[in-house]
Each structure stands twice: as C-alpha cells, then as structure tokens.
Short mmCIF file of C-alpha atoms and ligand atoms in Angstrom, two decimals:
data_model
loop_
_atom_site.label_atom_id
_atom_site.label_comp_id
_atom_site.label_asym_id
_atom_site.label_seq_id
_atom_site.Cartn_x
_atom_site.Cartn_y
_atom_site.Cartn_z
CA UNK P 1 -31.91 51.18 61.76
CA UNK P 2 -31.22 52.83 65.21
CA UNK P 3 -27.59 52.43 66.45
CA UNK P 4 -27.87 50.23 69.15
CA UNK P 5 -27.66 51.04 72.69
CA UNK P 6 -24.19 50.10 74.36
CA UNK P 7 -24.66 48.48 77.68
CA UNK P 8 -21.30 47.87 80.21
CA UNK P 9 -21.37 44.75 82.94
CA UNK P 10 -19.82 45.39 86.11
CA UNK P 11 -18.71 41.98 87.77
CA UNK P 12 -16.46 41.34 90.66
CA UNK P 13 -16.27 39.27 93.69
CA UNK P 14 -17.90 41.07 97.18
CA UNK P 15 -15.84 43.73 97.74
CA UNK P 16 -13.61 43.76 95.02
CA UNK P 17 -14.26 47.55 94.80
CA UNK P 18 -17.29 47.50 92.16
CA UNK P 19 -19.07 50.66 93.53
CA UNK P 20 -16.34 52.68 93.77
CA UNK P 21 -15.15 51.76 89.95
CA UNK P 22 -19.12 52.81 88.63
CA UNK P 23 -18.78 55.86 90.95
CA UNK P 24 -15.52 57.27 89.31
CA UNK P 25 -17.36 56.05 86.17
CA UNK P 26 -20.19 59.08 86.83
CA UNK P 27 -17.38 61.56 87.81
CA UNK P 28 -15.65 61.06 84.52
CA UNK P 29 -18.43 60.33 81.81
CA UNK P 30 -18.71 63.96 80.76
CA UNK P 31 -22.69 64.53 80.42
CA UNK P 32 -23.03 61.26 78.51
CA UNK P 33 -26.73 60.52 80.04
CA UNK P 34 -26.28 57.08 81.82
CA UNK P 35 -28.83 54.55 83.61
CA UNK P 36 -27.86 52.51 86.32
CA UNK P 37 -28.88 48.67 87.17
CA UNK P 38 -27.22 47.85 90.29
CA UNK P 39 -28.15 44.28 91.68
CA UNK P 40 -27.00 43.00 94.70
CA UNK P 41 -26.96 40.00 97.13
CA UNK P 42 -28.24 40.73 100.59
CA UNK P 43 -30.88 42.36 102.18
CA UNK P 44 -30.46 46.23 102.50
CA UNK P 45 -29.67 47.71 98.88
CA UNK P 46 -26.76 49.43 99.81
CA UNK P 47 -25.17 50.06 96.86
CA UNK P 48 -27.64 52.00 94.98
CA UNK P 49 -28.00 53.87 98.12
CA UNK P 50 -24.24 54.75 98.40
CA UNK P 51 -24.15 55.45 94.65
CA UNK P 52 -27.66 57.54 95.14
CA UNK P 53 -25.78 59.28 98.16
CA UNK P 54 -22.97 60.01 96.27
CA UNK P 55 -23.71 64.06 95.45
CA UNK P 56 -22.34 64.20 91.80
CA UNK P 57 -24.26 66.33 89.83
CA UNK P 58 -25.06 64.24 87.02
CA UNK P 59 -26.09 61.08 89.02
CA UNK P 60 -30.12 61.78 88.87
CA UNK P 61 -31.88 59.18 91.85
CA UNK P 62 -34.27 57.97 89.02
CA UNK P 63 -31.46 56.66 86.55
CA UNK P 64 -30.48 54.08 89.12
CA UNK P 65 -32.57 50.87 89.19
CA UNK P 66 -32.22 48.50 91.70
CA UNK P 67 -32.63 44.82 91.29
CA UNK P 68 -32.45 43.42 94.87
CA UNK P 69 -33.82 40.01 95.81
CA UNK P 70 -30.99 37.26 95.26
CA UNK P 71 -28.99 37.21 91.58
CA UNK P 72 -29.35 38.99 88.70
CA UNK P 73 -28.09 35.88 86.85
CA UNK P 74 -31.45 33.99 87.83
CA UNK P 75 -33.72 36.35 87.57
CA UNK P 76 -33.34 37.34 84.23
CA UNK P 77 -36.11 36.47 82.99
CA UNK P 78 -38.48 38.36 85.69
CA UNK P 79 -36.64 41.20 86.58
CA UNK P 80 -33.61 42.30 84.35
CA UNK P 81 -35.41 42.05 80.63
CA UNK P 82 -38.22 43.99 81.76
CA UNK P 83 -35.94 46.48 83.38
CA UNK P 84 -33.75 46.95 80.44
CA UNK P 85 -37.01 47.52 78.32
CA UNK P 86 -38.52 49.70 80.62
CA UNK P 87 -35.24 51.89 80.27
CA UNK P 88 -35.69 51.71 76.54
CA UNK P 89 -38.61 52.93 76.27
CA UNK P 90 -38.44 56.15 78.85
CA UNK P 91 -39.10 59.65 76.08
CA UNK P 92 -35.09 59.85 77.11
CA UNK P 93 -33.54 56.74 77.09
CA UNK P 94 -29.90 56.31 78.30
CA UNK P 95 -26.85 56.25 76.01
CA UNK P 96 -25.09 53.87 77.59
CA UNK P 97 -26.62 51.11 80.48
CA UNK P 98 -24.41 50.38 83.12
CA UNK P 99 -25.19 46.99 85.06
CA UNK P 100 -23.65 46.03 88.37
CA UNK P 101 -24.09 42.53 89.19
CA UNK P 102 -24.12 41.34 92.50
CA UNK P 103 -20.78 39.72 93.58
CA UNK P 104 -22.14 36.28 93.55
CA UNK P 105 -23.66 36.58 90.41
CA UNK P 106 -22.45 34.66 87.51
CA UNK P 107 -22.18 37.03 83.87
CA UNK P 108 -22.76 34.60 81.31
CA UNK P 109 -26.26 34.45 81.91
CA UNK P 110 -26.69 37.84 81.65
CA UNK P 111 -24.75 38.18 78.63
CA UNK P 112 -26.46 35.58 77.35
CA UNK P 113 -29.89 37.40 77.88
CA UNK P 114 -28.84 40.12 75.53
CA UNK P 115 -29.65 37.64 72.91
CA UNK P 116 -33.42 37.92 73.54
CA UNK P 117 -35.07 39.21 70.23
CA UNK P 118 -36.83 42.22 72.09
CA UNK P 119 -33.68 43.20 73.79
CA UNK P 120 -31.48 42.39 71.14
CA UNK P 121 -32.57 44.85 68.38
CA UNK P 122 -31.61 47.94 70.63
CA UNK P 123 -28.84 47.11 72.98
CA UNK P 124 -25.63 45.59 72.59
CA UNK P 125 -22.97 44.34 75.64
CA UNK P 126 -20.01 46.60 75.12
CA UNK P 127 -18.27 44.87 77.25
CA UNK P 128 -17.85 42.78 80.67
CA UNK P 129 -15.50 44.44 82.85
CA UNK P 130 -14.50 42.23 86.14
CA UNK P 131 -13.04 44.26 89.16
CA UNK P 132 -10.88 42.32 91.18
CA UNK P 133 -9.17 42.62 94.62
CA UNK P 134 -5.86 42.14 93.70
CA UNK P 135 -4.99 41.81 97.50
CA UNK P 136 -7.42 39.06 97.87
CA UNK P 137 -6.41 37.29 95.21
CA UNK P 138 -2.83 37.51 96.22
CA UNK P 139 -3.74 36.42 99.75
CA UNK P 140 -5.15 33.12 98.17
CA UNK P 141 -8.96 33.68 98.88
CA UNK P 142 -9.47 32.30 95.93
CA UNK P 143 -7.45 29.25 96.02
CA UNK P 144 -8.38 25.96 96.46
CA UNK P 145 -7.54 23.43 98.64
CA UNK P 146 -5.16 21.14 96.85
CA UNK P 147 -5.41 18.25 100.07
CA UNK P 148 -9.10 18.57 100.70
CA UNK P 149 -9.59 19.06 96.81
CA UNK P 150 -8.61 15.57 96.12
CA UNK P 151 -10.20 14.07 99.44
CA UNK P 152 -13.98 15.67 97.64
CA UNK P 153 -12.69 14.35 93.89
CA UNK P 154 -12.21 11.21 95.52
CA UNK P 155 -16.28 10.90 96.12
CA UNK P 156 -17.12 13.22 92.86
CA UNK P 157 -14.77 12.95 90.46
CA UNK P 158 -16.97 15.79 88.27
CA UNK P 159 -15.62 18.47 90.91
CA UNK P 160 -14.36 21.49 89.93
CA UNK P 161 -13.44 23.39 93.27
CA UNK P 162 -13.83 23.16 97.18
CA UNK P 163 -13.78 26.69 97.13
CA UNK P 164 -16.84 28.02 96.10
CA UNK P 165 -15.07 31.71 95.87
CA UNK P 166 -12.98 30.28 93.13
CA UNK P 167 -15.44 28.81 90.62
CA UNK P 168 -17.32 32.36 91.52
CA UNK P 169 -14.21 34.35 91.01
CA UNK P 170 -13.05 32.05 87.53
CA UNK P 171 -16.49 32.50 86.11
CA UNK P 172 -16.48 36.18 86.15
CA UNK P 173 -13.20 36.49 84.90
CA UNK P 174 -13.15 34.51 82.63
CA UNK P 175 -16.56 35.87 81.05
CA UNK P 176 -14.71 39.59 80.63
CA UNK P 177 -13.49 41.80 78.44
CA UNK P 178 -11.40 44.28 80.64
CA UNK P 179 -9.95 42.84 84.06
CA UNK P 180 -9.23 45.97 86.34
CA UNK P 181 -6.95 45.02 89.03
CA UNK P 182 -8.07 46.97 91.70
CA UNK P 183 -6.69 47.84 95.57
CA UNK P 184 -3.23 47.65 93.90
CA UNK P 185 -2.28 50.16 96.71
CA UNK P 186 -2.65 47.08 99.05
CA UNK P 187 -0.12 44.91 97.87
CA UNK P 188 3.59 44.86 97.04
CA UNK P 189 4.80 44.42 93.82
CA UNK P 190 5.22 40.68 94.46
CA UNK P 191 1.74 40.37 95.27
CA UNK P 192 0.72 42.61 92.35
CA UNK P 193 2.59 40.01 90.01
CA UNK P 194 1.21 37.07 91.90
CA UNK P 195 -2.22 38.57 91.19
CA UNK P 196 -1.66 39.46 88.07
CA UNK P 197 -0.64 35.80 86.78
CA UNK P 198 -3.72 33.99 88.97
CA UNK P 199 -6.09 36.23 87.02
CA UNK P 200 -4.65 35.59 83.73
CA UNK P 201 -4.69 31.99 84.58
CA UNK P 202 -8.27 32.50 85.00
CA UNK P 203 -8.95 34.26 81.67
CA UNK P 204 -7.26 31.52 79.53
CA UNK P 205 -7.74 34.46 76.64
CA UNK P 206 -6.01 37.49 75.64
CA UNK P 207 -8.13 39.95 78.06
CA UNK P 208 -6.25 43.17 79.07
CA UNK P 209 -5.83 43.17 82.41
CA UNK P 210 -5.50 47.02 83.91
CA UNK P 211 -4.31 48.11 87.26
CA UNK P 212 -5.57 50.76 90.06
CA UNK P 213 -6.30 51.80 93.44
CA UNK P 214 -9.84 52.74 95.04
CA UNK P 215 -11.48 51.97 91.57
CA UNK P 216 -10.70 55.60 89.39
CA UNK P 217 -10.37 54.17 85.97
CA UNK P 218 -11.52 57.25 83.54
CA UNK P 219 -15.07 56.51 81.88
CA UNK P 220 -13.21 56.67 78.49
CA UNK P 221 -11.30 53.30 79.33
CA UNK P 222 -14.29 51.24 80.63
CA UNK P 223 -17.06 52.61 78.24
CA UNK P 224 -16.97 51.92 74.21
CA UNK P 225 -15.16 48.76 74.85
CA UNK P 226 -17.35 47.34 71.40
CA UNK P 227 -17.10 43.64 72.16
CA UNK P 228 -20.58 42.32 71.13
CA UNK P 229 -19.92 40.26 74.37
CA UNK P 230 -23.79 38.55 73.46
CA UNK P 231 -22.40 36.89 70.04
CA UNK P 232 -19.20 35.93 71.61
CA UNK P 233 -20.37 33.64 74.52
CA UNK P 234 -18.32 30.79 73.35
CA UNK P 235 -14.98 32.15 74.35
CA UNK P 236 -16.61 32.79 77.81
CA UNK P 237 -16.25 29.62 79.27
CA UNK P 238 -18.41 28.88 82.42
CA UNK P 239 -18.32 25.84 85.28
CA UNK P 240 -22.16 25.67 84.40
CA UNK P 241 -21.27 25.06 80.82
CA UNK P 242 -22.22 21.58 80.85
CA UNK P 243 -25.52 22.14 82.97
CA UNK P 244 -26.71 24.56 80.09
CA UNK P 245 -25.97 27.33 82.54
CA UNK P 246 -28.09 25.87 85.77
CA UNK P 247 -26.30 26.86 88.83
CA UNK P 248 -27.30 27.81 92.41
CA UNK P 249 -25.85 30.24 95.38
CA UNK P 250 -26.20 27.77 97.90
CA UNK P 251 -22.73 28.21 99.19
CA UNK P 252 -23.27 31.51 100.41
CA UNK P 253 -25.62 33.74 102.73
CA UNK P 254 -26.38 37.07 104.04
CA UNK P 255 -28.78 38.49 106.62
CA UNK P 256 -29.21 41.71 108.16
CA UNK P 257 -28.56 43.03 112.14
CA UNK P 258 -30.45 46.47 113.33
CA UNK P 259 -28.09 48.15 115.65
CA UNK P 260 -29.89 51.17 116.86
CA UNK P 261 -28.40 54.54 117.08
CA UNK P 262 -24.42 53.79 117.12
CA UNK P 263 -23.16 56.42 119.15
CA UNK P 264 -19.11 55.68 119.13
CA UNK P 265 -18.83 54.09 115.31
CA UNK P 266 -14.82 53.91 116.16
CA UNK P 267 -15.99 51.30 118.60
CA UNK P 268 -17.89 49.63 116.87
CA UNK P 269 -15.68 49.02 113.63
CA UNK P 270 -13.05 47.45 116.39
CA UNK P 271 -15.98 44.83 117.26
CA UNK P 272 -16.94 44.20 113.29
CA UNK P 273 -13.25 43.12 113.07
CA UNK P 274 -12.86 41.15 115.81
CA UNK P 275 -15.90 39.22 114.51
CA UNK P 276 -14.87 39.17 111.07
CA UNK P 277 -11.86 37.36 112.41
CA UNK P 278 -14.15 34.99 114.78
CA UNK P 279 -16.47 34.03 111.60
CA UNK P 280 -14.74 34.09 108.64
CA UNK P 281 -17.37 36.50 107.34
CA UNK P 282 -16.66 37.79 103.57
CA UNK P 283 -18.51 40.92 103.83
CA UNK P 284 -19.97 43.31 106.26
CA UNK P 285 -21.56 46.29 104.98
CA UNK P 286 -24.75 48.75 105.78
CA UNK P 287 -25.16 52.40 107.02
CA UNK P 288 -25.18 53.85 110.52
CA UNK P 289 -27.43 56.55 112.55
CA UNK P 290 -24.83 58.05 114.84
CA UNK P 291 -26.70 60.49 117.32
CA UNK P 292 -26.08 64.21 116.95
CA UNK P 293 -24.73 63.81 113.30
CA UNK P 294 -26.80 64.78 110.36
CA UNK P 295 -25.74 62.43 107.50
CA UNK P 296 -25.48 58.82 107.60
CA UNK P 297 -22.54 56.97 108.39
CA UNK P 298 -21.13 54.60 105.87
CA UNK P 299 -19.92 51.50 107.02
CA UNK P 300 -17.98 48.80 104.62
CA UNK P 301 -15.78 45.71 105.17
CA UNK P 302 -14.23 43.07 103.19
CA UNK P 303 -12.32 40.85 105.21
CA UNK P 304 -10.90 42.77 108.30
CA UNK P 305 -10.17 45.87 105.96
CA UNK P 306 -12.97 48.61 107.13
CA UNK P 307 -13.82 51.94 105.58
CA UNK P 308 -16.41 54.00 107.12
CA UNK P 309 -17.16 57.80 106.29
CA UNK P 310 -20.10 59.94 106.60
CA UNK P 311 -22.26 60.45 103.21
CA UNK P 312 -25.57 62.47 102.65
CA UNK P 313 -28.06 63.67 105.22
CA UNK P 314 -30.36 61.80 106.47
CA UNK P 315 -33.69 62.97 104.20
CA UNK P 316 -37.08 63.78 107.07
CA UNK P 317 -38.81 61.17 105.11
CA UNK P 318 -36.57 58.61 106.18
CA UNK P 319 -36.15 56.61 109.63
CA UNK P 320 -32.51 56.90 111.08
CA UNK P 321 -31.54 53.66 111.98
CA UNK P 322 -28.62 51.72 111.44
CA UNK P 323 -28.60 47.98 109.80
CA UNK P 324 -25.86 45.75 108.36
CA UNK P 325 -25.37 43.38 106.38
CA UNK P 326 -23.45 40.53 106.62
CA UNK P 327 -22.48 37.85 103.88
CA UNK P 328 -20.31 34.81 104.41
CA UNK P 329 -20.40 30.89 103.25
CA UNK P 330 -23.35 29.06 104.33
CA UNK P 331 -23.76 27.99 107.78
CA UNK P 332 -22.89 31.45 110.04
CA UNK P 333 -23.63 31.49 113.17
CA UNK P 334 -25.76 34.26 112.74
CA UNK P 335 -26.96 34.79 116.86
CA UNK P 336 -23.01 34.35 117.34
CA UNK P 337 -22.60 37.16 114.85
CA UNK P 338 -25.14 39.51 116.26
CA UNK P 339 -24.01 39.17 119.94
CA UNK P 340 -20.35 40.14 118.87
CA UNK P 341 -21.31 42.92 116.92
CA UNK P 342 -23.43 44.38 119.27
CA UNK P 343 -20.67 44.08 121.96
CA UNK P 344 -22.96 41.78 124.38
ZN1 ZN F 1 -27.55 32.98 89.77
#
C-alpha cells in the first residue's frame, strides 16, 4: 500500500500570525511539492491572495485552494472532502497538504473528517499546529469575565465562557500538537511567561509549546510532526464534546467596506485605529489601490497593531480597488464603522 499522504492543520485565533507562519513554511520547505487549503472567515479571501502575492518561487497560484464562505469546520462535508480528493487525484499530487483554517474555525471537526473511508486510505493529519498571539493572550483577550461569568451561570448553569474568544481560543489549543507562541517580540518576558502558562492551561496535555516572532519557524519543525491526529481525537477535548461536535459562529461577524483609490494610506491606518479603539473590532484586514503606485497595498490589523506594506503588482486583468474587511463580535455598528474609516 501507498504511504499515506501527510497533511499539517494550521489553527489560530484572527491574527495570531497564521499566514505569516505558512509563508516562512514555503520559504523553508526545500522543493518538497506542497498544496495549500487556506479557509477563511470574511468576505474578501485575503489570505490566499497575500500568500498568492507572496513572489517565492516555489509557491505555484494553482497549489493554493481557497475555501471561502464561512468555516471550514462546517463545511466539511461540501467543500473540504471534495477538495482534499480533488488534490489527490491531480497526475502530481502534493507531498504534504497544508490546511489553514479560518480563525474562528474549530479543528476537531476537521480532524475528525480525516476519518472518512475515501480520505482516510491516502492522507493522514501529521499534526495540528495552533499559532497563538502571545501578546494577546497576555493582554487577557482571552479571559473571561469572572463577575459577569457567574451573573450568566446563574441563568445557565451548563456555561462554559462569556467570552466567546476563549472557548474559540481553548478549542484550538487544546486540539494541537505543536503550540507556536508567536509575536514573542511584543511582550516582555513577564508576559511571555504569563502566556506561556495560560496556553498550557489550555492544553491540559503534554503539547510542546515553541516560541517566535513574525511566524519563521523552519518547515523542518512544523512538517513530519507524525501524530495520526485523526485516531487520537479523544485527547482533543472540545466545548462541543457533549453536542457531538454541533456548534455555531454566531458570536462573531465580518463584512466588507470599498474605499476607493486611498491616496495617503498613512492617513488612513491613523483612522483604522482610532476606530478599532471606538468598536472593539478584532480584525481589520484587506488590500489597497493607492494612485500612482503599481502594486497593491497590504493592509492588516489585529487590535490597534497595523502592518501595511506594498506586495505584487496589480495584474491588467484585475480592477484596482481597495476593500476591507472587518471582523468583530456580533452586533457592530457597521454604518458607524464605515463612516470612521472613511474619515466622514
Ligand atoms: Zn464551524
């Protein structure tokens, strides 16, 4: 029988530095042929644009599926098994399938669709591999609410969390394999302890947990990991356990703003954090048509932290334009949002 095919999960919370981790990935895998599945929550597929954009050499455009359209973890069914078998059976199929979930998603379902007899012959989960912002986590973004914890058991006593970004950010860690602490650089050592402990508290198993800045773990640490993760899903506890894995995403939403050309992007980043700060917004991302410039400008946020930077050309079959995307817990005030951005 054909070795099986080794497939890697990339989870992390919005912005915990995924992209950058699967780009560093490409830079340092050597020539081993690789296929992409990058999913993501929100409207623009921006990440298998920036990862598309990115120039390396060995990143071909047509190795990089993208699963838009809400969760990976509940679409399974629909979109990711047929994916994964239409990768299989390309004349040249990948040695090793790298899958970045959305940062809402949930892995255990995924892992769990490994187990699917057509699937399972041919590919294996090498591992789960959660990227987390270490500064976020030392901030307490993913903290609950002790006071107003106890005020919501009182009604429901079957309550995990009031924060939805916790159960989120407990379920992916706890479903890994390797936990990279990421955007060390961000944080003292204090906070790199105090992030360190929080996530082992979360993986309640003996996990390695590694540490970096802007994502550059070498290839040869994340990939061959060998965990089987799909016969090992009960040591990958889940808040969803209980409801045989049924879970929604109804804390959280995202919807897209179309700017125009953005002639003074310096300006503009000033306004996205001002707004940030106004709405408690968890993620602002999307790509920018600055007049005169050839390539498009890149434009990411988590929290008030910004990054922008030019990437490729704009192609001439493309329209220049410049949209973002903006994700947050439910109820924005999305016209509120748009007017502040805009600068009205
Ligand atoms: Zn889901």
């Amino acid at each position: 029988m054909a070795r099986k095919i080794p497939a890697t999960i990339v989870t992390g919370f919005l912005g915990a530095g995924k992209t950058s981790l699967i780009r560093h990935l490409i830079e340092t895998a050597r020539g081993r042929r690789l296929a992409f599945v990058i999913n993501e929550f929100g409207e623009l597929g921006m990440d298998r644009e920036i990862i598309a954009g990115c120039g390396l050499k060995d990143c071909r455009e047509d190795d990089i599926v993208e699963l838009a359209n809400g969760c990976i973890c509940c679409t399974v069914a629909d979109d990711f098994l047929p994916t994964i078998e239409k990768l299989l059976n390309r004349p040249d199929p990948p040695e090793h399938i790298i899958i970045e979930t959305s940062g809402l998603a949930l892995p255990k379902p995924l892992v769990q669709a490994f187990n699917w007899p057509e699937v399972k012959a041919r590919v294996t989960v090498d591992g789960v591999i959660a990227v987390v912002d270490a500064a976020a986590v030392a901030a307490g973004r993913f903290a609950d609410d002790p006071t107003a914890l106890a005020a919501q058991r009182a009604a429901d006593p079957s309550l995990d969390h009031d924060n939805p970004l916790e159960e989120v950010f407990e379920d992916q860690i706890a479903c890994a394999d390797l936990v990279v602490l990421n955007k060390t650089d961000l944080v003292d050592a204090a906070g790199r302890g105090e992030a360190g402990r929080l996530v082992a508290a979360a993986l309640g198993r003996g996990a390695k947990q590694i540490e970096t800045a802007h994502g550059r773990i070498d290839a040869s640490v994340l990939l061959g990991l060998g965990a089987g993760a799909e016969d090992d899903l009960a040591n990958r506890p889940s808040h969803h356990d209980a409801e045989g894995g049924e879970h929604d995403h109804d804390d959280f939403e995202s919807f897209a703003i179309d700017l125009g050309p953005v002639a003074d992007p310096e300006a503009l980043e000033a306004r996205l954090i001002r707004t940030v700060a106004a709405h408690d917004i968890l993620r602002i991302k999307g790509f920018l048509d600055v007049p005169g410039r050839a390539r498009r400008h890149v434009v990411q946020g988590v929290g008030a932290r910004f990054q922008r930077y030019y990437d490729r050309d704009w192609r001439k079959d493309e329209t220049r334009r410049s949209a973002l995307v903006v994700i947050g817990l439910k109820g924005l005030d999305r016209p509120g949002i748009a007017a502040m951005i805009a600068g009205a």
